Amino acid sequence: MGVVTAIPPVEQTPIPTGAPKTGMMVEQMAMAVAKNIVNDMRNSPDRYAPELSAICIADMGRDAAFFYANPVIPPRAEVKFGRGMWAHYIKSAFEKYFMWKIKSGNIAPFFEEEGLKLLFGTKGVVLCSDCSGAPGSPC
């Protein structure tokens, strides 16, 4: 399915590039597409768009760095970041959880969405009130 939302460059650079994308953002995009396909099959006019928030944990040996941005495209409403051994343990636990999730075939367990809402206030995908927005806009 790939990246399904055109995200404009965040700033001008000597070499034109788009905004970076995390796995979470791509997952949000794919979930919005899947919900929209279901709505098409049900003849529902409702449309979903990805929230484009990002959580990333970069493993660095025995250390790790963590960041959360919502939305990724500036101006951001919220940014959290940190570095330490705690992030390394969270990354290891997430890898085990992710592999379990894929092996079990339950790629979108209900508790995952609820956990993200509880911890970060993020929804992943949002129902659009007007889907004629510019590329990179919420809808």
Coordinates of N, CA and C in Angstrom, one line a residue:
M1 N 0.8 -1.2 0.0 CA 0.0 0.0 0.0 C 0.9 1.2 0.0
G2 N 2.0 1.2 0.7 CA 2.9 2.3 0.7 C 2.4 3.6 1.4
V3 N 3.1 4.7 1.1 CA 2.7 5.9 1.7 C 1.6 6.5 0.9
V4 N 0.5 6.8 1.5 CA -0.7 7.2 0.8 C -1.1 8.7 1.0
T5 N -0.4 9.4 1.8 CA -0.7 10.8 2.0 C 0.5 11.6 1.6
A6 N 0.3 12.5 0.6 CA 1.3 13.4 0.2 C 1.6 14.4 1.3
I7 N 2.9 14.4 1.7 CA 3.3 15.3 2.8 C 4.2 16.3 2.2
P8 N 3.9 17.6 2.2 CA 4.8 18.6 1.6 C 6.1 18.8 2.4
P9 N 7.1 19.3 1.7 CA 8.4 19.5 2.5 C 8.1 20.4 3.7
V10 N 8.8 20.1 4.7 CA 8.7 21.0 5.9 C 9.4 22.3 5.8
E11 N 10.6 22.3 5.1 CA 11.3 23.5 4.8 C 12.1 23.3 3.5
Q12 N 12.5 24.4 2.9 CA 13.3 24.4 1.7 C 14.7 23.9 2.0
T13 N 15.2 23.0 1.2 CA 16.6 22.5 1.4 C 17.3 22.5 0.0
P14 N 18.6 22.4 0.0 CA 19.3 22.4 -1.3 C 18.9 21.3 -2.2
I15 N 18.6 20.1 -1.6 CA 18.1 19.0 -2.3 C 16.6 18.8 -1.9
P16 N 15.7 18.9 -2.8 CA 14.2 18.8 -2.5 C 13.9 17.4 -1.8
T17 N 13.4 17.4 -0.7 CA 13.0 16.2 0.0 C 11.7 16.4 0.7
G18 N 11.0 15.3 0.9 CA 9.7 15.4 1.7 C 10.0 15.3 3.1
A19 N 8.9 15.3 3.9 CA 9.0 15.2 5.3 C 9.3 13.7 5.7
P20 N 10.1 13.4 6.7 CA 10.4 12.0 7.1 C 9.1 11.4 7.5
K21 N 9.1 10.0 7.3 CA 7.9 9.3 7.7 C 8.3 8.1 8.6
T22 N 7.6 7.9 9.7 CA 7.9 6.8 10.6 C 6.9 5.6 10.2
G23 N 7.2 4.5 10.8 CA 6.3 3.3 10.6 C 4.9 3.6 11.1
M24 N 4.9 4.3 12.2 CA 3.6 4.6 12.8 C 2.7 5.4 11.8
M25 N 3.3 6.4 11.2 CA 2.6 7.2 10.2 C 2.1 6.4 9.0
V26 N 2.9 5.5 8.5 CA 2.5 4.7 7.4 C 1.4 3.8 7.8
E27 N 1.5 3.3 9.1 CA 0.4 2.4 9.6 C -0.9 3.2 9.7
Q28 N -0.8 4.4 10.1 CA -2.0 5.3 10.2 C -2.6 5.5 8.8
M29 N -1.8 5.7 7.8 CA -2.2 5.9 6.5 C -2.9 4.7 5.9
A30 N -2.3 3.5 6.2 CA -2.9 2.3 5.7 C -4.3 2.0 6.4
M31 N -4.4 2.3 7.7 CA -5.6 2.1 8.4 C -6.7 3.0 7.9
A32 N -6.4 4.3 7.6 CA -7.3 5.2 7.0 C -7.8 4.7 5.6
V33 N -6.9 4.1 4.8 CA -7.3 3.6 3.5 C -8.2 2.4 3.7
A34 N -7.9 1.5 4.7 CA -8.7 0.3 4.9 C -10.1 0.7 5.4
K35 N -10.2 1.7 6.3 CA -11.5 2.1 6.8 C -12.3 2.8 5.6
N36 N -11.7 3.5 4.7 CA -12.4 4.1 3.6 C -12.8 3.1 2.6
I37 N -12.1 2.0 2.4 CA -12.5 0.9 1.5 C -13.8 0.3 2.1
V38 N -13.8 0.0 3.4 CA -15.0 -0.6 4.0 C -16.1 0.3 3.9
N39 N -16.0 1.6 4.1 CA -17.1 2.6 3.9 C -17.6 2.6 2.5
D40 N -16.6 2.5 1.5 CA -17.1 2.5 0.1 C -17.9 1.2 -0.2
M41 N -17.5 0.1 0.4 CA -18.3 -1.1 0.2 C -19.7 -1.0 0.9
R42 N -19.8 -0.3 1.9 CA -21.0 -0.1 2.6 C -21.8 1.1 2.1
N43 N -21.3 1.8 1.1 CA -21.9 3.0 0.5 C -22.1 4.1 1.6
S44 N -21.1 4.2 2.5 CA -21.1 5.2 3.5 C -20.3 6.4 3.0
P45 N -20.7 7.6 3.2 CA -20.0 8.8 2.7 C -18.9 9.2 3.7
D46 N -18.8 8.6 4.9 CA -17.8 8.9 5.8 C -16.4 8.6 5.3
R47 N -15.4 9.5 5.6 CA -14.0 9.4 5.2 C -13.1 9.6 6.3
Y48 N -12.1 8.8 6.4 CA -11.1 8.8 7.4 C -9.8 9.3 6.9
A49 N -9.0 10.0 7.7 CA -7.7 10.5 7.4 C -6.7 10.2 8.5
P50 N -5.4 10.0 8.2 CA -4.4 9.7 9.2 C -4.2 10.9 10.0
E51 N -3.9 10.7 11.3 CA -3.6 11.8 12.2 C -2.2 12.4 12.0
L52 N -1.3 11.5 11.5 CA 0.1 11.8 11.2 C 0.8 12.2 12.5
S53 N 0.6 11.5 13.5 CA 1.5 11.6 14.7 C 2.6 10.6 14.6
A54 N 3.6 10.7 15.4 CA 4.7 9.8 15.3 C 5.3 9.5 16.7
I55 N 5.5 8.2 16.9 CA 6.3 7.7 18.0 C 7.5 6.9 17.5
C56 N 8.6 7.3 17.9 CA 9.8 6.6 17.4 C 10.8 6.3 18.6
I57 N 11.3 5.1 18.6 CA 12.3 4.7 19.6 C 13.5 4.2 18.8
A58 N 14.6 4.9 18.8 CA 15.8 4.6 18.1 C 16.8 3.9 19.1
D59 N 17.0 2.6 18.8 CA 17.9 1.8 19.6 C 19.4 2.2 19.3
M60 N 20.2 2.4 20.4 CA 21.6 2.7 20.2 C 22.4 1.9 21.1
G61 N 22.4 0.6 20.9 CA 23.2 -0.3 21.7 C 22.5 -0.5 23.0
R62 N 23.1 -0.2 24.1 CA 22.5 -0.3 25.5 C 21.7 1.0 25.8
D63 N 21.6 1.9 24.9 CA 20.9 3.1 25.2 C 19.8 3.3 24.1
A64 N 18.9 4.2 24.2 CA 17.9 4.5 23.2 C 17.4 5.9 23.3
A65 N 16.9 6.4 22.2 CA 16.2 7.7 22.3 C 14.8 7.5 21.9
F66 N 13.9 8.4 22.4 CA 12.5 8.3 22.2 C 12.0 9.7 21.8
F67 N 11.0 9.7 20.8 CA 10.3 11.0 20.6 C 8.9 10.7 20.2
Y68 N 8.0 11.7 20.5 CA 6.6 11.6 20.1 C 6.3 13.0 19.6
A69 N 5.7 13.1 18.4 CA 5.3 14.4 17.8 C 3.9 14.3 17.3
N70 N 3.1 15.3 17.6 CA 1.7 15.3 17.1 C 1.3 16.7 16.8
P71 N 1.0 17.0 15.5 CA 1.3 16.2 14.4 C 2.8 16.3 14.0
V72 N 3.2 15.5 13.0 CA 4.6 15.6 12.6 C 4.9 16.9 11.8
I73 N 3.9 17.3 11.1 CA 4.0 18.5 10.3 C 3.8 19.7 11.2
P74 N 4.8 20.6 11.2 CA 4.7 21.8 12.0 C 3.5 22.7 11.6
P75 N 2.9 23.5 12.5 CA 3.3 23.6 13.9 C 2.8 22.4 14.7
R76 N 3.6 21.9 15.5 CA 3.3 20.8 16.3 C 2.5 21.2 17.6
A77 N 1.5 20.4 17.9 CA 0.7 20.7 19.1 C 1.5 20.1 20.3
E78 N 2.2 19.0 20.1 CA 2.9 18.4 21.3 C 4.1 17.6 20.8
V79 N 5.2 17.8 21.6 CA 6.4 17.0 21.4 C 7.0 16.5 22.7
K80 N 7.3 15.3 22.7 CA 7.9 14.7 23.9 C 9.2 13.9 23.5
F81 N 10.2 14.0 24.2 CA 11.4 13.2 23.8 C 12.3 12.9 25.1
G82 N 13.1 11.9 24.9 CA 14.0 11.5 26.0 C 15.0 10.5 25.5
R83 N 16.0 10.3 26.4 CA 17.0 9.3 26.0 C 17.4 8.6 27.3
G84 N 17.7 7.3 27.2 CA 18.1 6.5 28.4 C 17.9 5.1 28.2
M85 N 18.3 4.3 29.2 CA 18.2 2.9 29.3 C 16.7 2.5 29.3
W86 N 15.8 3.3 29.9 CA 14.4 3.0 29.9 C 13.8 2.9 28.5
A87 N 14.3 3.7 27.6 CA 13.8 3.7 26.2 C 14.3 2.4 25.5
H88 N 15.5 1.9 25.9 CA 16.0 0.7 25.3 C 15.1 -0.5 25.7
Y89 N 14.7 -0.5 27.0 CA 13.8 -1.6 27.5 C 12.4 -1.5 26.8
I90 N 11.9 -0.3 26.7 CA 10.6 -0.1 26.0 C 10.7 -0.6 24.5
K91 N 11.8 -0.3 23.9 CA 12.0 -0.7 22.5 C 12.0 -2.3 22.4
S92 N 12.7 -2.9 23.3 CA 12.8 -4.4 23.4 C 11.4 -5.0 23.6
A93 N 10.7 -4.4 24.6 CA 9.3 -4.9 24.8 C 8.4 -4.7 23.6
F94 N 8.5 -3.5 23.0 CA 7.7 -3.3 21.8 C 8.0 -4.3 20.7
E95 N 9.3 -4.6 20.5 CA 9.6 -5.6 19.4 C 8.9 -6.9 19.7
K96 N 8.9 -7.4 20.9 CA 8.3 -8.6 21.3 C 6.8 -8.5 21.1
Y97 N 6.2 -7.4 21.5 CA 4.8 -7.2 21.3 C 4.4 -7.2 19.8
F98 N 5.2 -6.5 19.0 CA 4.9 -6.3 17.6 C 5.0 -7.7 16.9
M99 N 6.0 -8.5 17.2 CA 6.1 -9.8 16.6 C 4.9 -10.7 17.0
W100 N 4.5 -10.6 18.3 CA 3.3 -11.4 18.7 C 2.1 -11.0 17.9
K101 N 1.9 -9.7 17.8 CA 0.8 -9.1 17.1 C 0.7 -9.6 15.6
I102 N 1.8 -9.6 15.0 CA 1.9 -10.1 13.6 C 1.7 -11.6 13.5
K103 N 2.3 -12.3 14.3 CA 2.2 -13.8 14.3 C 0.8 -14.2 14.6
S104 N 0.1 -13.5 15.5 CA -1.3 -13.9 15.9 C -2.3 -13.4 14.8
G105 N -1.9 -12.5 13.9 CA -2.8 -12.1 12.9 C -3.7 -10.9 13.3
N106 N -3.5 -10.5 14.6 CA -4.4 -9.4 15.1 C -3.6 -8.1 15.0
I107 N -3.6 -7.5 13.8 CA -2.7 -6.4 13.5 C -3.3 -5.1 14.2
A108 N -4.5 -5.0 14.6 CA -5.1 -3.8 15.2 C -5.9 -4.2 16.4
P109 N -5.2 -4.7 17.5 CA -6.0 -5.0 18.7 C -6.6 -3.8 19.3
F110 N -7.8 -4.0 19.9 CA -8.6 -2.8 20.4 C -7.8 -2.1 21.5
F111 N -7.0 -2.9 22.3 CA -6.3 -2.2 23.4 C -5.1 -1.4 22.9
E112 N -4.6 -1.6 21.7 CA -3.5 -0.8 21.2 C -4.0 0.7 21.0
E113 N -5.1 0.8 20.3 CA -5.7 2.1 20.1 C -6.0 2.8 21.4
E114 N -6.6 2.1 22.3 CA -7.0 2.6 23.6 C -5.7 3.0 24.4
G115 N -4.7 2.2 24.3 CA -3.4 2.6 25.0 C -2.8 3.8 24.4
L116 N -2.8 4.0 23.1 CA -2.3 5.2 22.5 C -3.1 6.4 22.9
K117 N -4.4 6.3 23.0 CA -5.2 7.4 23.5 C -4.9 7.8 24.9
L118 N -4.7 6.7 25.8 CA -4.5 7.0 27.2 C -3.1 7.6 27.4
L119 N -2.1 7.1 26.8 CA -0.7 7.5 27.0 C -0.4 8.8 26.3
F120 N -0.9 9.0 25.1 CA -0.4 10.1 24.2 C -1.6 11.0 23.7
G121 N -2.8 10.6 23.9 CA -3.9 11.3 23.4 C -4.1 11.2 21.9
T122 N -3.4 10.3 21.2 CA -3.5 10.1 19.8 C -4.5 9.1 19.4
K123 N -5.1 9.3 18.2 CA -6.2 8.4 17.8 C -5.7 7.5 16.6
G124 N -4.7 8.0 15.9 CA -4.3 7.2 14.7 C -5.0 7.7 13.4
V125 N -6.3 7.5 13.4 CA -7.1 8.0 12.2 C -8.2 8.8 12.8
V126 N -8.6 9.8 12.0 CA -9.7 10.7 12.4 C -10.8 10.7 11.3
L127 N -12.0 10.9 11.7 CA -13.1 11.0 10.8 C -13.1 12.5 10.3
C128 N -13.1 12.6 9.0 CA -13.0 13.9 8.3 C -14.4 14.6 8.3
S129 N -14.4 15.9 8.6 CA -15.6 16.6 8.4 C -15.7 17.2 7.0
D130 N -14.5 17.4 6.4 CA -14.3 18.0 5.1 C -13.1 17.4 4.5
C131 N -13.2 16.5 3.5 CA -12.1 15.8 2.9 C -11.5 16.5 1.7
S132 N -11.6 17.8 1.6 CA -11.1 18.5 0.4 C -9.8 19.3 0.8
G133 N -9.2 18.9 1.9 CA -8.0 19.6 2.4 C -6.8 19.4 1.5
A134 N -5.8 20.3 1.7 CA -4.6 20.2 0.9 C -3.8 19.0 1.3
P135 N -2.8 18.5 0.5 CA -2.0 17.4 0.9 C -1.2 17.8 2.2
G136 N -1.2 16.9 3.1 CA -0.6 17.1 4.4 C -1.5 17.6 5.5
S137 N -2.7 18.1 5.1 CA -3.6 18.6 6.1 C -4.3 17.3 6.7
P138 N -5.0 17.5 7.8 CA -5.6 16.3 8.5 C -6.6 15.6 7.6
C139 N -7.3 16.4 6.8 CA -8.3 15.7 6.0 C -8.2 16.2 4.5

